[in-house]
Structures are given as structure tokens and as C-alpha cells.
Short mmCIF file of C-alpha atoms in Angstrom, two decimals:
data_model
loop_
_atom_site.label_atom_id
_atom_site.label_comp_id
_atom_site.label_asym_id
_atom_site.label_seq_id
_atom_site.Cartn_x
_atom_site.Cartn_y
_atom_site.Cartn_z
CA MET S 1 14.77 -189.12 -20.51
CA PRO S 2 11.91 -191.23 -19.12
CA THR S 3 9.10 -191.94 -21.56
CA PRO S 4 5.45 -191.11 -20.71
CA ALA S 5 4.77 -194.85 -20.32
CA THR S 6 7.67 -195.18 -17.87
CA GLU S 7 6.50 -192.16 -15.89
CA LYS S 8 2.95 -193.56 -15.76
CA ARG S 9 4.19 -196.93 -14.46
CA ALA S 10 6.32 -195.17 -11.83
CA LEU S 11 3.30 -193.21 -10.57
CA LEU S 12 1.25 -196.40 -10.53
CA ALA S 13 3.95 -198.26 -8.58
CA ASP S 14 4.12 -195.43 -6.01
CA ALA S 15 0.34 -195.45 -5.59
CA VAL S 16 0.17 -199.23 -5.15
CA SER S 17 3.03 -199.11 -2.63
CA ALA S 18 0.91 -196.82 -0.45
CA ILE S 19 -1.91 -199.39 -0.03
CA ASP S 20 -2.17 -200.81 3.47
CA ARG S 21 -4.76 -202.63 5.58
CA ARG S 22 -6.44 -199.29 6.39
CA SER S 23 -7.03 -198.42 2.73
CA ARG S 24 -10.68 -198.07 1.71
CA PHE S 25 -12.17 -199.32 -1.54
CA GLU S 26 -14.88 -196.92 -2.74
CA LEU S 27 -17.08 -198.50 -5.43
CA LEU S 28 -17.25 -196.19 -8.46
CA GLY S 29 -19.25 -198.36 -10.82
CA GLU S 30 -19.84 -201.76 -12.30
CA VAL S 31 -20.26 -203.13 -15.80
CA HIS S 32 -22.49 -206.18 -16.21
CA LEU S 33 -21.26 -208.67 -18.82
CA ASP S 34 -24.37 -209.88 -20.63
CA PHE S 35 -22.97 -213.08 -22.16
CA PRO S 36 -21.75 -216.45 -20.81
CA THR S 37 -18.50 -215.66 -18.99
CA TYR S 38 -17.95 -219.05 -17.27
CA HIS S 39 -15.10 -218.77 -14.70
CA PRO S 40 -13.04 -215.60 -15.34
CA GLN S 41 -9.32 -215.77 -14.59
CA GLY S 42 -7.39 -212.67 -15.67
CA MET S 43 -7.96 -209.16 -17.01
CA ALA S 44 -5.93 -206.61 -18.94
CA PHE S 45 -6.68 -203.31 -20.67
CA ALA S 46 -5.19 -202.77 -24.14
CA LYS S 47 -5.90 -200.25 -26.92
CA GLY S 48 -9.14 -199.12 -25.29
CA LEU S 49 -10.40 -202.69 -24.97
CA THR S 50 -10.73 -205.11 -22.06
CA PHE S 51 -9.29 -208.62 -22.42
CA LEU S 52 -10.79 -211.16 -20.01
CA SER S 53 -9.53 -214.74 -19.85
CA SER S 54 -11.92 -217.46 -18.71
CA VAL S 55 -12.23 -221.22 -18.44
CA GLU S 56 -15.35 -223.09 -19.53
CA ILE S 57 -15.46 -226.37 -17.64
CA LEU S 58 -17.24 -229.16 -19.52
CA GLU S 59 -16.13 -231.99 -17.21
CA ALA S 60 -14.66 -231.03 -13.86
CA PRO S 61 -11.42 -232.76 -12.83
CA ARG S 62 -11.85 -235.33 -10.09
CA PRO S 63 -10.14 -233.94 -6.98
CA ALA S 64 -7.18 -235.53 -5.23
CA ALA S 65 -5.24 -234.75 -2.08
CA ASP S 66 -2.27 -233.99 -4.32
CA PRO S 67 -3.57 -231.52 -6.95
CA ALA S 68 -1.10 -232.95 -9.46
CA LEU S 69 -3.04 -236.25 -9.35
CA ARG S 70 -6.39 -234.74 -10.34
CA THR S 71 -7.89 -236.01 -13.57
CA PRO S 72 -7.48 -233.51 -16.42
CA GLY S 73 -11.19 -232.97 -17.00
CA ARG S 74 -12.46 -231.31 -20.17
CA GLY S 75 -13.06 -227.70 -21.07
CA SER S 76 -12.45 -224.75 -23.33
CA GLY S 77 -10.26 -221.71 -22.87
CA HIS S 78 -11.52 -218.27 -23.83
CA VAL S 79 -10.15 -214.76 -24.04
CA PHE S 80 -13.07 -212.36 -24.34
CA VAL S 81 -12.52 -208.96 -25.94
CA LEU S 82 -14.89 -206.30 -24.59
CA ASP S 83 -15.75 -202.76 -25.63
CA PRO S 84 -15.79 -199.98 -23.00
CA ASP S 85 -19.43 -200.76 -22.18
CA GLY S 86 -18.73 -204.46 -21.61
CA GLY S 87 -20.11 -205.61 -24.95
CA LEU S 88 -18.54 -208.75 -26.38
CA LEU S 89 -16.52 -207.98 -29.50
CA ARG S 90 -14.63 -211.24 -29.87
CA ASP S 91 -14.37 -214.65 -28.20
CA ILE S 92 -10.83 -215.91 -28.88
CA PRO S 93 -10.31 -219.64 -28.27
CA VAL S 94 -6.99 -220.62 -26.65
CA GLY S 95 -5.43 -223.92 -25.65
CA GLU S 96 -5.47 -227.46 -26.98
CA ASP S 97 -6.72 -230.86 -25.79
CA THR S 98 -6.38 -231.09 -21.98
CA ALA S 99 -4.64 -227.70 -21.78
CA TYR S 100 -7.77 -225.54 -21.59
CA HIS S 101 -7.33 -223.40 -18.45
CA PRO S 102 -6.12 -219.84 -19.18
CA GLY S 103 -4.72 -217.91 -16.26
CA GLY S 104 -3.85 -214.35 -15.29
CA ILE S 105 -2.92 -212.08 -18.19
CA ASP S 106 -1.19 -208.76 -18.85
CA PHE S 107 -0.54 -206.33 -21.73
CA ASP S 108 3.10 -205.46 -22.40
CA GLY S 109 2.39 -202.50 -24.69
CA ASP S 110 2.40 -204.66 -27.82
CA HIS S 111 0.66 -207.95 -27.00
CA VAL S 112 -1.56 -209.55 -24.39
CA TRP S 113 0.25 -212.51 -22.83
CA VAL S 114 -1.77 -215.54 -21.69
CA SER S 115 -0.79 -218.99 -20.46
CA VAL S 116 -3.13 -221.96 -20.89
CA ALA S 117 -2.55 -224.98 -18.65
CA GLU S 118 -3.98 -228.31 -17.71
CA TYR S 119 -6.34 -227.90 -14.75
CA ARG S 120 -3.98 -229.63 -12.30
CA ALA S 121 -0.67 -228.90 -10.64
CA ARG S 122 2.73 -229.84 -12.12
CA SER S 123 1.20 -230.43 -15.55
CA ARG S 124 1.93 -228.45 -18.72
CA SER S 125 1.21 -225.05 -20.23
CA ILE S 126 1.24 -223.23 -23.54
CA VAL S 127 2.18 -219.55 -23.56
CA TYR S 128 0.48 -217.40 -26.18
CA THR S 129 0.37 -213.76 -27.18
CA ILE S 130 -2.63 -211.99 -28.69
CA ASP S 131 -2.30 -208.98 -30.97
CA PRO S 132 -4.83 -206.40 -29.65
CA ASP S 133 -5.34 -204.95 -33.15
CA SER S 134 -5.72 -208.07 -35.30
CA PHE S 135 -6.59 -210.52 -32.45
CA GLU S 136 -4.06 -212.94 -33.95
CA VAL S 137 -2.99 -215.65 -31.50
CA ARG S 138 0.64 -216.78 -31.58
CA GLU S 139 2.19 -219.60 -29.60
CA ARG S 140 5.40 -218.43 -27.92
CA PHE S 141 6.65 -221.41 -25.92
CA ARG S 142 5.66 -224.37 -23.74
CA VAL S 143 6.37 -225.11 -20.09
CA ASP S 144 6.40 -228.43 -18.22
CA ASP S 145 4.35 -227.05 -15.33
CA HIS S 146 0.98 -225.49 -14.65
CA ILE S 147 1.53 -221.75 -15.21
CA GLY S 148 -1.32 -219.84 -13.57
CA TRP S 149 -0.38 -216.33 -14.75
CA ILE S 150 2.16 -214.79 -17.08
CA LEU S 151 3.44 -211.39 -18.16
CA ARG S 152 6.29 -209.83 -20.09
CA ASP S 153 8.47 -207.00 -18.81
CA PRO S 154 9.32 -205.05 -22.01
CA GLY S 155 12.00 -202.94 -20.31
CA LEU S 156 13.98 -206.03 -19.33
CA ASP S 157 12.65 -208.22 -22.16
CA LEU S 158 11.91 -210.95 -19.63
CA VAL S 159 8.81 -213.06 -19.02
CA PHE S 160 7.60 -213.82 -15.50
CA GLY S 161 5.05 -216.40 -14.36
CA GLY S 162 3.81 -218.45 -11.45
CA SER S 163 2.95 -222.11 -10.99
CA TRP S 164 -0.21 -223.63 -9.46
CA GLY S 165 -0.96 -221.33 -6.51
CA SER S 166 2.25 -219.46 -7.39
CA ARG S 167 4.19 -221.81 -5.15
CA HIS S 168 7.06 -221.44 -7.61
CA LEU S 169 7.90 -218.33 -9.63
CA TYR S 170 9.68 -218.41 -12.98
CA THR S 171 11.73 -216.12 -15.21
CA TRP S 172 12.19 -216.82 -18.93
CA ASP S 173 13.54 -214.90 -21.87
CA ALA S 174 11.03 -214.00 -24.59
CA GLU S 175 11.80 -217.26 -26.43
CA GLY S 176 10.94 -219.38 -23.41
CA ARG S 177 14.43 -220.26 -22.20
CA LEU S 178 14.32 -220.72 -18.44
CA LEU S 179 16.53 -218.18 -16.66
CA GLY S 180 15.43 -218.58 -13.06
CA GLN S 181 13.09 -220.41 -10.71
CA TRP S 182 12.46 -219.88 -7.01
CA GLU S 183 10.13 -221.04 -4.31
CA ASN S 184 7.61 -218.46 -3.16
CA PRO S 185 8.47 -217.66 0.49
CA GLY S 186 4.99 -216.24 1.11
CA HIS S 187 1.97 -218.32 2.10
CA PHE S 188 -0.47 -215.48 2.68
CA VAL S 189 -2.45 -215.94 -0.57
CA ASP S 190 -2.05 -217.88 -3.81
CA TYR S 191 -1.50 -215.42 -6.65
CA GLN S 192 -4.08 -215.73 -9.44
CA ASP S 193 -3.37 -212.66 -11.59
CA ALA S 194 -0.40 -210.31 -12.01
CA GLN S 195 0.42 -206.97 -13.57
CA LEU S 196 3.70 -205.26 -14.36
CA LEU S 197 4.19 -202.01 -12.42
CA GLY S 198 7.73 -201.26 -13.49
CA PRO S 199 10.98 -202.99 -14.46
CA GLY S 200 11.22 -206.06 -12.25
CA LEU S 201 8.22 -205.05 -10.09
CA LEU S 202 4.94 -206.98 -10.20
CA LEU S 203 1.57 -206.52 -8.54
CA CYS S 204 0.23 -209.99 -7.75
CA SER S 205 -3.30 -210.58 -6.49
CA GLY S 206 -4.98 -213.67 -5.15
CA ILE S 207 -6.88 -215.62 -2.57
CA SER S 208 -6.63 -218.28 0.11
CA LEU S 209 -9.53 -220.48 1.18
CA LEU S 210 -9.36 -220.89 4.95
CA PRO S 211 -11.43 -223.36 7.01
CA HIS S 212 -14.25 -221.67 8.87
CA THR S 213 -16.74 -222.75 11.51
CA GLY S 214 -19.52 -225.08 10.43
CA GLY S 215 -17.47 -226.58 7.61
CA SER S 216 -17.59 -223.46 5.45
CA SER S 217 -14.60 -221.62 3.97
CA LEU S 218 -13.43 -218.05 4.40
CA GLU S 219 -12.02 -216.26 1.36
CA LEU S 220 -8.94 -214.28 2.33
CA GLY S 221 -7.87 -211.82 -0.35
CA GLY S 222 -4.56 -210.08 -0.77
CA LEU S 223 -2.16 -208.07 -2.90
CA ALA S 224 1.61 -208.43 -3.08
CA LEU S 225 4.42 -206.41 -4.60
CA VAL S 226 6.89 -208.97 -5.91
CA GLU S 227 10.44 -208.44 -7.20
CA PRO S 228 11.24 -211.66 -9.06
CA LEU S 229 14.84 -210.81 -9.93
CA ARG S 230 15.54 -210.22 -6.23
CA GLN S 231 13.44 -213.25 -5.36
CA ARG S 232 11.50 -211.41 -2.70
CA ILE S 233 8.07 -210.15 -1.73
CA LYS S 234 8.49 -206.44 -1.13
CA ARG S 235 5.08 -205.90 0.47
CA ASP S 236 1.78 -207.71 0.98
CA VAL S 237 -1.59 -206.39 2.09
CA PRO S 238 -4.85 -208.17 2.98
CA VAL S 239 -8.04 -207.26 1.11
CA SER S 240 -11.42 -207.80 2.75
CA VAL S 241 -13.83 -206.32 0.22
CA PHE S 242 -16.48 -208.65 -1.18
CA SER S 243 -18.73 -208.81 -4.23
CA ALA S 244 -22.49 -209.25 -4.26
CA ALA S 245 -21.96 -213.00 -4.72
CA GLY S 246 -19.78 -213.09 -1.59
CA HIS S 247 -16.36 -213.41 -3.23
CA VAL S 248 -13.35 -211.40 -2.16
CA ILE S 249 -12.55 -209.02 -5.01
CA THR S 250 -9.02 -210.37 -5.53
CA ARG S 251 -10.41 -213.86 -6.24
CA ASN S 252 -9.36 -213.85 -9.90
CA PRO S 253 -9.18 -211.03 -12.51
CA VAL S 254 -7.59 -207.85 -11.17
CA THR S 255 -5.91 -204.86 -12.78
CA VAL S 256 -5.09 -201.36 -11.54
CA THR S 257 -5.00 -198.01 -13.30
CA ALA S 258 -4.63 -194.40 -12.18
CA ASP S 259 -6.26 -191.11 -13.12
CA GLU S 260 -6.29 -187.59 -11.69
CA SER S 261 -8.32 -188.86 -8.70
CA GLY S 262 -5.72 -191.46 -7.77
CA LEU S 263 -5.48 -195.23 -7.86
CA LEU S 264 -8.30 -197.25 -9.44
CA PHE S 265 -8.80 -200.95 -8.82
CA HIS S 266 -10.74 -203.13 -11.29
CA ALA S 267 -11.88 -206.69 -10.56
CA ALA S 268 -14.25 -209.37 -11.87
CA PRO S 269 -14.54 -211.88 -9.01
CA ASP S 270 -17.90 -213.53 -9.83
CA ASP S 271 -18.59 -216.38 -12.25
CA GLY S 272 -21.14 -216.21 -15.02
CA ASP S 273 -23.47 -218.78 -13.46
CA GLU S 274 -23.64 -217.05 -10.07
CA SER S 275 -26.40 -214.70 -8.97
CA GLY S 276 -26.00 -211.49 -10.94
CA GLY S 277 -23.39 -213.02 -13.27
CA THR S 278 -19.98 -211.48 -13.90
CA ARG S 279 -19.54 -207.77 -13.33
CA ILE S 280 -16.40 -205.70 -13.72
CA LEU S 281 -16.21 -203.69 -10.51
CA SER S 282 -14.20 -200.47 -10.35
CA TYR S 283 -13.06 -198.91 -7.08
CA ARG S 284 -11.12 -195.86 -6.01
CA ILE S 285 -8.60 -196.78 -3.33
CA ILE S 286 -8.44 -194.16 -0.60
#
């Protein structure tokens, strides 16, 4: 018999699969985070709490045409633990030395999974889990690449992740043994965060920066249903909803939930030093 958790994920997967370019995002509310949030990266809900990963940049990497040749820069990785009103309960440090950039995160029912990488492509990453009750951080394994998001599929006992811009997608076992790697066939957006919807089915969210007139950039947002074991993108949908600071809402932290009203979409696209600071925005998708 299916468990309640399995049934809930199936309903969530069905609701996400119905999103298309005509879907409307109705703003239900926002929670202002009244503490330094820096540059948020990923978001997950666990045990009634919100976990928000973020990178604090102390010295920005010097850019290069090849993002693997950027300097490492300096910074600190954070996973903030928030109460339902957005109050800061805990600031959990993650990473070491030049590996200070946490990415997209997810909760597998037992632990929050987070990867922390150097802030440049084809570098290195450390994969951690955080216990949502004790907040204990445990190193799980290391990867010789920049891993920008990570999650564990408890039904399959597999771990999935994506490289810089999710140009390559990975599958590991829970001990970090590499089981599969494939090149992302999609170039619509670069995935920044990901969430498990069901066994072998991921919701990936992200952004592309496209050249615009006058030398400016246009933020193109999007969602994708990805089946890593089949090495395919099942569906992708553009998102053109923007925050008060002008960022597309799939820019970084995204997670979806469902209630009796339908599918709910939660995002935190704005940085702490921008006008208005970071707010967790919640939408009903119609």
C-alpha cells in the first residue's frame, strides 16, 4: 500500500506536471527576513522549519571567459534555520577553505542535503547532511566538480546533483560512489535548485541571463521536470514572474508544496543587500 508521504508526492508531481506557460502565479504572502541573508541559494522545508542556504562573499572571484579559470575568492557558507514567521533560529556554517558556496538543497524525510563548492566551474565540492532536529552537520562525500544542487531520493536510495549551471547531471549512491553522469540536453535555463517529486522525478528551477538592448541583461526563469535515470527532461516551462527587486522568482531558492487550494510555489529570489532585502514569497499557481 502507498504511504501518506508517497501519496502526497504523487499529488505534488501531478500538480507540477500541469504547469504551463499560461499558468498564473497569485501572490499569497511574503515573509521578510530581518537579518543578513547575503546571497540565498536553496530552500527546503523540514519539521516545520525553513532551511535556507546562502553564500556570504568576502572577496569576489575574478571573472574569466572560462568559469573554471576564475579565482576562488573568499567567503562563508551558511544554512539558516527559520521559524514559521521567518525568525532566525540557527546559522549553521558549512564548507571549508575555498569551498564556501552552498547550492540548492532538499529534505529527504530524514536530513537536509547540501553541497558546498568552490565558486568556479569544474572545481570541488563537499556534500553534507544536516539533522533537522539536532542541527548536526555530517560530511557524506566529496566530488571533483562544482555541484550546484543536491538531493537524495529515499525510495531509490540514490543521490542526484548538478554541476555548474547543471551542464552535467550526476547520480551517486548514498556513500558517494558515482553511478552515472550525463550531459544536460537542455539549454533553456541553468538549474539552481531542485526538489524531489517522486522516485526518479525531480523539479529543477533556474535562470538564464540573456543579452538585452542597451547592454543590460534579461532574466529568463524556468522550471523543468527531470528524470535522471532516463537521462531526459520530461517537461520545461518558462516563468516570467518578478520580485520587487526585479529578479525572476526562479533565480535561486525555490520549493513547492500543496494544500487543499492546490499547488503553492515558494521562492526567495532577492539578496539581503538589495532594496527590501530577502523575502520568502509564496504563490498559488492557477
